[in-house]
mmCIF file of C-alpha atoms in Angstrom:
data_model
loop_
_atom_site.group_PDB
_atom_site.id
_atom_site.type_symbol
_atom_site.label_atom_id
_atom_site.label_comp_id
_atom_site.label_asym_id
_atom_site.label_seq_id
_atom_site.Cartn_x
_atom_site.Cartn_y
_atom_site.Cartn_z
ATOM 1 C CA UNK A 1039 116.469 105.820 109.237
ATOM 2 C CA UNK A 1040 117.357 102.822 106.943
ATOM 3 C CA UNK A 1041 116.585 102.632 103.215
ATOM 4 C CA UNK A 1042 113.713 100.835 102.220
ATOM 5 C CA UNK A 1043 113.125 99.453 98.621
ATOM 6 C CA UNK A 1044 109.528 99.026 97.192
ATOM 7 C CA UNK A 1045 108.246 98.563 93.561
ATOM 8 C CA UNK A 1046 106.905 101.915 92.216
ATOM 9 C CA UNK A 1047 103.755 100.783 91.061
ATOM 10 C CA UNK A 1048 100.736 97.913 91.403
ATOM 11 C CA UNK A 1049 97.668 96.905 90.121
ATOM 12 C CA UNK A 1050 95.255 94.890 91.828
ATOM 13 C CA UNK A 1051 91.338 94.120 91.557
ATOM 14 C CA UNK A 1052 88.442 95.153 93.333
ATOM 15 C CA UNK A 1053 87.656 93.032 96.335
ATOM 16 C CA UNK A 1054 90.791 90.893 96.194
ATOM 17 C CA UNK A 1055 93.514 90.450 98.557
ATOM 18 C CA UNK A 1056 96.359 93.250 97.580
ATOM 19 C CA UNK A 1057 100.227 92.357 99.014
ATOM 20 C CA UNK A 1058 102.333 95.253 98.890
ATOM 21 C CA UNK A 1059 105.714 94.113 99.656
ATOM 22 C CA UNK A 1060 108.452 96.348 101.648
ATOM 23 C CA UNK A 1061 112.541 95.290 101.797
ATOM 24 C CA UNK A 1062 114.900 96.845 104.078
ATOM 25 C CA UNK A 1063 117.667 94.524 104.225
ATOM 26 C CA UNK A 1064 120.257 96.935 107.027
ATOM 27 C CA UNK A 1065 117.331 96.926 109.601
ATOM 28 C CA UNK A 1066 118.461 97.407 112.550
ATOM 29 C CA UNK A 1067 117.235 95.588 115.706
ATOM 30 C CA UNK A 1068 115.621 98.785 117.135
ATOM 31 C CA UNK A 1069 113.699 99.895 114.045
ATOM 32 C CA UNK A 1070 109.969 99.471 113.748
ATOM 33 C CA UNK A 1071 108.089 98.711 109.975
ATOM 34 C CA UNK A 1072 105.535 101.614 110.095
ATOM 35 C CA UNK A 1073 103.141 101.981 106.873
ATOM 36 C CA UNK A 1074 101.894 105.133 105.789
ATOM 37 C CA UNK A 1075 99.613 105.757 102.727
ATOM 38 C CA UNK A 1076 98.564 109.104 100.762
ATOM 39 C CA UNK A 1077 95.131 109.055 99.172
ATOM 40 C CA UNK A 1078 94.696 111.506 96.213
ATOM 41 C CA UNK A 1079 95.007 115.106 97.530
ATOM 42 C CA UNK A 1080 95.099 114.239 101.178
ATOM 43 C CA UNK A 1081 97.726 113.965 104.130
ATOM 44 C CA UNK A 1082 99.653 111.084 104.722
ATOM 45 C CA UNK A 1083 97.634 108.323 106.951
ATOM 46 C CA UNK A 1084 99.399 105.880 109.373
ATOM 47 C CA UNK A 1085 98.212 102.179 108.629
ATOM 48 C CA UNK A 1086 99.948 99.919 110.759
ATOM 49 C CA UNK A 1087 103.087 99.437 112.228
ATOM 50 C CA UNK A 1088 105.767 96.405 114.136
ATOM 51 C CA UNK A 1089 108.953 95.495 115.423
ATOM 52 C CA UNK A 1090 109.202 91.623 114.691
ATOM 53 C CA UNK A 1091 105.348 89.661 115.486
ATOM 54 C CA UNK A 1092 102.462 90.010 112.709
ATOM 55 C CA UNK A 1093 100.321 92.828 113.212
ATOM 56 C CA UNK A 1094 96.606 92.972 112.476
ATOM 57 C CA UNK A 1095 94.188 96.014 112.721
ATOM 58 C CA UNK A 1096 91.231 96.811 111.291
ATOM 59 C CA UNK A 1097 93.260 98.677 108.127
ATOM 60 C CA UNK A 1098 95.248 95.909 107.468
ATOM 61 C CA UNK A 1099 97.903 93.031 108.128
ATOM 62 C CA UNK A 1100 101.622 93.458 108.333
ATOM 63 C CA UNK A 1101 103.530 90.402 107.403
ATOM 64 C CA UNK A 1102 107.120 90.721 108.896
ATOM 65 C CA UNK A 1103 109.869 88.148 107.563
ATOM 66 C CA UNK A 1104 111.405 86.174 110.498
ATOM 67 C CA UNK A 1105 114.926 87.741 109.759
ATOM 68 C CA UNK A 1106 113.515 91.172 109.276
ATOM 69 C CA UNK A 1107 114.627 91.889 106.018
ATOM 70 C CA UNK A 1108 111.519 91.995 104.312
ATOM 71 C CA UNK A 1109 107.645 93.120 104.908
ATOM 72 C CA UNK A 1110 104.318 92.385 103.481
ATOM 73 C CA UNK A 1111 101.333 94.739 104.386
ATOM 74 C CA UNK A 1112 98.488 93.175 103.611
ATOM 75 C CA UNK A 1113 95.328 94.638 102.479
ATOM 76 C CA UNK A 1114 91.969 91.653 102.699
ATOM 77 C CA UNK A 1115 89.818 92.609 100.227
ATOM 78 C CA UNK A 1116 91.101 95.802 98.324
ATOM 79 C CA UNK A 1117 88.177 98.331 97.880
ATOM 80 C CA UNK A 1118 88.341 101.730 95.287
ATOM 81 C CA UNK A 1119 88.962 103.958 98.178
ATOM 82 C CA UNK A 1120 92.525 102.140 98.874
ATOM 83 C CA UNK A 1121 93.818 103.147 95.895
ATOM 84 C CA UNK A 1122 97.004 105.612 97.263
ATOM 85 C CA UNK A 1123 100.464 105.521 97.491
ATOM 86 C CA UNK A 1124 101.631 103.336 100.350
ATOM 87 C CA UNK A 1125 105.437 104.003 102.184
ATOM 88 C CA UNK A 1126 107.011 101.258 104.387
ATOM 89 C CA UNK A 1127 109.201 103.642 106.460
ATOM 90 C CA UNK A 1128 111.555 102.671 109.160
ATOM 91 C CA UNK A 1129 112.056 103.903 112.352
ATOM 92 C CA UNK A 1130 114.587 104.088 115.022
ATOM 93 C CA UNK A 1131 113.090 103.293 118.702
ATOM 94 C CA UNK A 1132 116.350 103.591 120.222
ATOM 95 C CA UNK A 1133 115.717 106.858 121.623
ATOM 96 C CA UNK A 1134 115.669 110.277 120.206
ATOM 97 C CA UNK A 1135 113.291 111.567 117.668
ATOM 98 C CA UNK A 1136 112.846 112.717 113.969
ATOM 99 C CA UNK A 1137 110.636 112.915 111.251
ATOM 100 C CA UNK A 1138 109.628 110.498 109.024
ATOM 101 C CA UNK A 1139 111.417 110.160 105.823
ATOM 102 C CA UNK A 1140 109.323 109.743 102.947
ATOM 103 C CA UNK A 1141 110.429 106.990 99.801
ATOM 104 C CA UNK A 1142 109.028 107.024 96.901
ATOM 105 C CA UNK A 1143 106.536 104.247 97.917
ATOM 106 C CA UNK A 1144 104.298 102.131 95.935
ATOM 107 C CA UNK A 1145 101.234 103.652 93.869
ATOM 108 C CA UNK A 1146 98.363 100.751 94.128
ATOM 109 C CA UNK A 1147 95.705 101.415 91.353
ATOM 110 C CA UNK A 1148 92.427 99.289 92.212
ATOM 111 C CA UNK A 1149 90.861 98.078 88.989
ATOM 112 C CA UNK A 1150 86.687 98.081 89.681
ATOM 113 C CA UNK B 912 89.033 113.082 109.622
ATOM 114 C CA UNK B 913 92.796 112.811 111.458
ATOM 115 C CA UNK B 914 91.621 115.659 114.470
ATOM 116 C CA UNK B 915 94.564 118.041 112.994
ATOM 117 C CA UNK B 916 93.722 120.990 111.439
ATOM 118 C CA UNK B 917 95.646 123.394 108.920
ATOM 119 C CA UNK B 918 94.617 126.751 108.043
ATOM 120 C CA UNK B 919 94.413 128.291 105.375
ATOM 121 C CA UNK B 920 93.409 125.429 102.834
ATOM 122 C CA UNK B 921 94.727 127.337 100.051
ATOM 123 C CA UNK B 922 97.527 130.534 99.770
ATOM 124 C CA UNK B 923 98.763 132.083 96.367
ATOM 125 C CA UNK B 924 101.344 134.864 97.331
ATOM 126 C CA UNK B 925 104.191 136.357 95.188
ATOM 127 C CA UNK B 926 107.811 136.094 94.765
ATOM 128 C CA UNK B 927 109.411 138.265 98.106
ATOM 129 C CA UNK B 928 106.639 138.024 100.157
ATOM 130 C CA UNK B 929 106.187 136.404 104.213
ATOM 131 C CA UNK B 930 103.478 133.816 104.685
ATOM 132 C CA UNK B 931 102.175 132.247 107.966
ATOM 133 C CA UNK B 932 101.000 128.648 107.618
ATOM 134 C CA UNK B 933 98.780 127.420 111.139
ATOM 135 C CA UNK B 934 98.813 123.999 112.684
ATOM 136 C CA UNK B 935 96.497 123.117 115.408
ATOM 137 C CA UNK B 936 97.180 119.504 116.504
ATOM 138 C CA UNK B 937 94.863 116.747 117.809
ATOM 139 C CA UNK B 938 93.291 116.774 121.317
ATOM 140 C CA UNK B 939 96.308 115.763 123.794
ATOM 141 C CA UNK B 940 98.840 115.691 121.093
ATOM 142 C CA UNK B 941 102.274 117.321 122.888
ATOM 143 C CA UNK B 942 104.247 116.729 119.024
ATOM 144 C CA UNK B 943 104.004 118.423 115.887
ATOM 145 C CA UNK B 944 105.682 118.159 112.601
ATOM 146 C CA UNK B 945 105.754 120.286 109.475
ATOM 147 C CA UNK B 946 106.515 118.363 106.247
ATOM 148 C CA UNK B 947 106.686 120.073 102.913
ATOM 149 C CA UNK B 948 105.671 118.083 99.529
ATOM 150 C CA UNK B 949 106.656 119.189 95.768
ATOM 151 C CA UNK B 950 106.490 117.224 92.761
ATOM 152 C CA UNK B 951 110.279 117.035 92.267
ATOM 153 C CA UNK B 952 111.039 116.656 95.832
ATOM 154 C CA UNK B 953 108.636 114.367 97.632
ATOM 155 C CA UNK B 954 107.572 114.329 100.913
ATOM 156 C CA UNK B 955 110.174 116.074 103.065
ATOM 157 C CA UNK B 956 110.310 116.790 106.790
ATOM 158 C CA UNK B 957 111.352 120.051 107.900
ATOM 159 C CA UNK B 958 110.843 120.297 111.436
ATOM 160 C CA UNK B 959 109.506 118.965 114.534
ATOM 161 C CA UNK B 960 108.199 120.678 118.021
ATOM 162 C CA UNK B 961 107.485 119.042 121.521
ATOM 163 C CA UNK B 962 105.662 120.624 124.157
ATOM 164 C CA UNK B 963 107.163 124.372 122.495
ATOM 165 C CA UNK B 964 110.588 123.015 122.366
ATOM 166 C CA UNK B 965 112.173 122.389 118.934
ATOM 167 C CA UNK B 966 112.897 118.602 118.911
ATOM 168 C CA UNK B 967 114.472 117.757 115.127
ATOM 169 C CA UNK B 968 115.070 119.739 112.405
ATOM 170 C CA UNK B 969 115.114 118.189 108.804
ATOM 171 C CA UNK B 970 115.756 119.934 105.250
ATOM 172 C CA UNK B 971 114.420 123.187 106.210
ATOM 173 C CA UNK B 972 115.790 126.144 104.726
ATOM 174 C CA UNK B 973 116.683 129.506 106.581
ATOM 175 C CA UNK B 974 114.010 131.320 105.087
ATOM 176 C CA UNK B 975 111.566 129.034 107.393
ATOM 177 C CA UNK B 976 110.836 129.008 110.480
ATOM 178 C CA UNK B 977 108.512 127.743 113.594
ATOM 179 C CA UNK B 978 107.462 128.252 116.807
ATOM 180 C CA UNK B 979 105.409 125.593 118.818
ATOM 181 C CA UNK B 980 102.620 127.771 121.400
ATOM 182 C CA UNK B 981 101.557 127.023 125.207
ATOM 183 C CA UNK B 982 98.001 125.951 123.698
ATOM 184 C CA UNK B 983 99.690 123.579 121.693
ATOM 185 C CA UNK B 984 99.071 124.827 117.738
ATOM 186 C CA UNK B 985 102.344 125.667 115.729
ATOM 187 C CA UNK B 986 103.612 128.205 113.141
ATOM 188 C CA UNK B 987 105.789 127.623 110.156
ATOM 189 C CA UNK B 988 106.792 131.234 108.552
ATOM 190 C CA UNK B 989 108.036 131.248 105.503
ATOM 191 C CA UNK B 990 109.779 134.474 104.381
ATOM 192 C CA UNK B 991 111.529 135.619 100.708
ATOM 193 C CA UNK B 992 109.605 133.606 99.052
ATOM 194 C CA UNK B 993 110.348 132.120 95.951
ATOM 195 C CA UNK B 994 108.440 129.993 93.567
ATOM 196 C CA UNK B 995 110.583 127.010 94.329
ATOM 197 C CA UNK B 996 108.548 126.968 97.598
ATOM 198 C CA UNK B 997 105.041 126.444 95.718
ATOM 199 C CA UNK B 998 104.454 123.312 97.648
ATOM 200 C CA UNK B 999 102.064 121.189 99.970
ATOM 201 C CA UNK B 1000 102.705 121.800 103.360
ATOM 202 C CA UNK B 1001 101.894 119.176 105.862
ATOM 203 C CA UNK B 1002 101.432 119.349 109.418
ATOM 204 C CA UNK B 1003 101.392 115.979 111.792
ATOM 205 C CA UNK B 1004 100.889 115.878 115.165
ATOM 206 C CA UNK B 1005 101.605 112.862 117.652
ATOM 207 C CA UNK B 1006 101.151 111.754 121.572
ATOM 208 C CA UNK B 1007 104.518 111.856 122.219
ATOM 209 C CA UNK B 1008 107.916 112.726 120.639
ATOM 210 C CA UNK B 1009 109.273 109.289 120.056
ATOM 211 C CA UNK B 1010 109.938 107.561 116.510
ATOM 212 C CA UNK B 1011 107.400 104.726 117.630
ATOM 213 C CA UNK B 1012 104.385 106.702 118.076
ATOM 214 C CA UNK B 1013 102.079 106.733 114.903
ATOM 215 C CA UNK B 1014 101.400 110.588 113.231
ATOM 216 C CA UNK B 1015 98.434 111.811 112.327
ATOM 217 C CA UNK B 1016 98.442 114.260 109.177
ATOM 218 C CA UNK B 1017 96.030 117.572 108.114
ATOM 219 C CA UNK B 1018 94.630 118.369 105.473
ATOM 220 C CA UNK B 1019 97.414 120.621 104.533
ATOM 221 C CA UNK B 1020 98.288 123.855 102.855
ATOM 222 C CA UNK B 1021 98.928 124.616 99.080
ATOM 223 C CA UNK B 1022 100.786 127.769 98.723
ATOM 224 C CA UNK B 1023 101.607 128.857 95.511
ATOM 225 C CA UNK B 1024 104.028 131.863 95.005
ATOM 226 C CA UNK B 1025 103.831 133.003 91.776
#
C-alpha cells in the first residue's frame, strides 16, 4: 500500500467541527482513502472510505482533493467519545488482497 | 459492538509456553484477519484467511500460526513464547477478501507472557 503522512497529534473542542487531514502524494489510481480510528482500549473501527467523489455517512465526511494527493475526514460536531487515534490507510482495489497497514495516525484529544 | 468476537479477553502465560487465541467472525463474514499491536511496534497484520484458505500473510513469525474452520471462526497459535510477544491481538473479519471491503475489529486479546 502507499505511504500516507498525517500529523501525530490534534486538539479540537467539544461540539466543533474537527478536520483531520491525510496526504498520500504516490496514490495510485486504484487505491481507495479508507479511515480507521482506535478508541482507548478498543479494536480498530472503520469510518469511512473513497476512491475520488466526497463521501458522507453518518460517522463522518471524507474530503478528497481533486488530484488525489490529499484527504480531509471530516468530523461535524466533535463529541468526547471521538477522541481516538484516526489512520488514513490506502488500499489497492486492483485485485488481490492484504491486510491493512497501520501508520502511526493522528491522536485527536477533544477538549470538553 | 462490531459482531466479532475474541476469546479469551485476557491471557498471562510464561516464557516457553503454547497459547490458542479464538476468533469468531461476524454473521456472513467469509474473511478474517489477525493483527497483533505492541507499544514499540504498532498495529501489525499478520495474517489473513478466506473461506479456510490462507489468503495473505504479513509480519508473522514462525512461531505463529492459523487455521481458518468450516463454521467460519479462526485460530492463531502461538508457540515458544517469549515476552516480546506480550501484545494485543486483534482479530477482523470482512464480507469478502478484497482490499475495498471495510473490516470490522473485536475486542481483542491481551496476552502477557511473563
Amino acid at each position: 500500500d502507499a505511504k500516507t503522512t498525517q500529523p501525530n497529534s490534534m486538539e479540537s473542542n467539544e461540539e466543533e467541527p474537527v478536520h483531520l487531514p491525510c496526504n498520500h502524494s504516490t496514490i495510485s489510481g486504484t487505491d481507495y482513502i479508507h479511515w480507521y480510528r482506535q478508541l482507548p482500549s478498543q479494536g480498530p473501527e472503520y469510518v469511512i472510505h473513497g476512491l475520488t467523489s466526497n463521501v458522507n455517512n453518518r460517522m463522518a465526511s471524507l474530503a478528497i482533493a481533486e488530484d488525489r494527493k490529499s484527504s480531509t475526514l471530516i468530523l461535524h460536531r466533535a463529541t468526547l467519545r471521538d477522541a481516538a487515534v484516526y489512520y488514513c490507510i490506502l488500499r489497492y482495489s486492483g485485485g488481490g488482497a492484504d491486510g491493512l497497514t497501520f501508520g502511526k495516525g493522528t491522536h485527536l484529544i477533544i477538549q470538553p | 459492538d462490531s459482531g466479532v468476537t475474541q476469546t479469551p479477553k485476557h491471557l498471562i502465560t510464561a516464557t516457553g509456553q503454547r497459547v490458542t487465541l479464538r476468533c469468531s467472525p461476524r454473521s456472513g463474514d467469509l474473511s478474517v484477519y489477525w493483527y497483533q499491536q505492541s507499544l514499540d511496534q504498532g498495529l501489525q497484520f499478520l495474517i489473513q484467511y478466506y473461506n479456510g484458505e490462507e489468503r495473505a500473510k504479513g509480519n508473522i513469525l514462525e512461531r505463529f500460526s492459523a487455521q481458518q474452520f468450516p463454521d467460519l471462526h479462526s485460530e492463531l497459535n502461538l508457540s515458544s513464547l517469549e515476552l516480546g510477544d506480550s501484545a494485543l491481538y486483534f482479530c477482523a473479519s470482512s464480507t469478502s477478501g478484497n482490499n475495498y471491503n471495510e473490516q470490522f475489529f473485536g475486542p481483542g486479546t491481551r496476552l502477557t507472557v511473563l
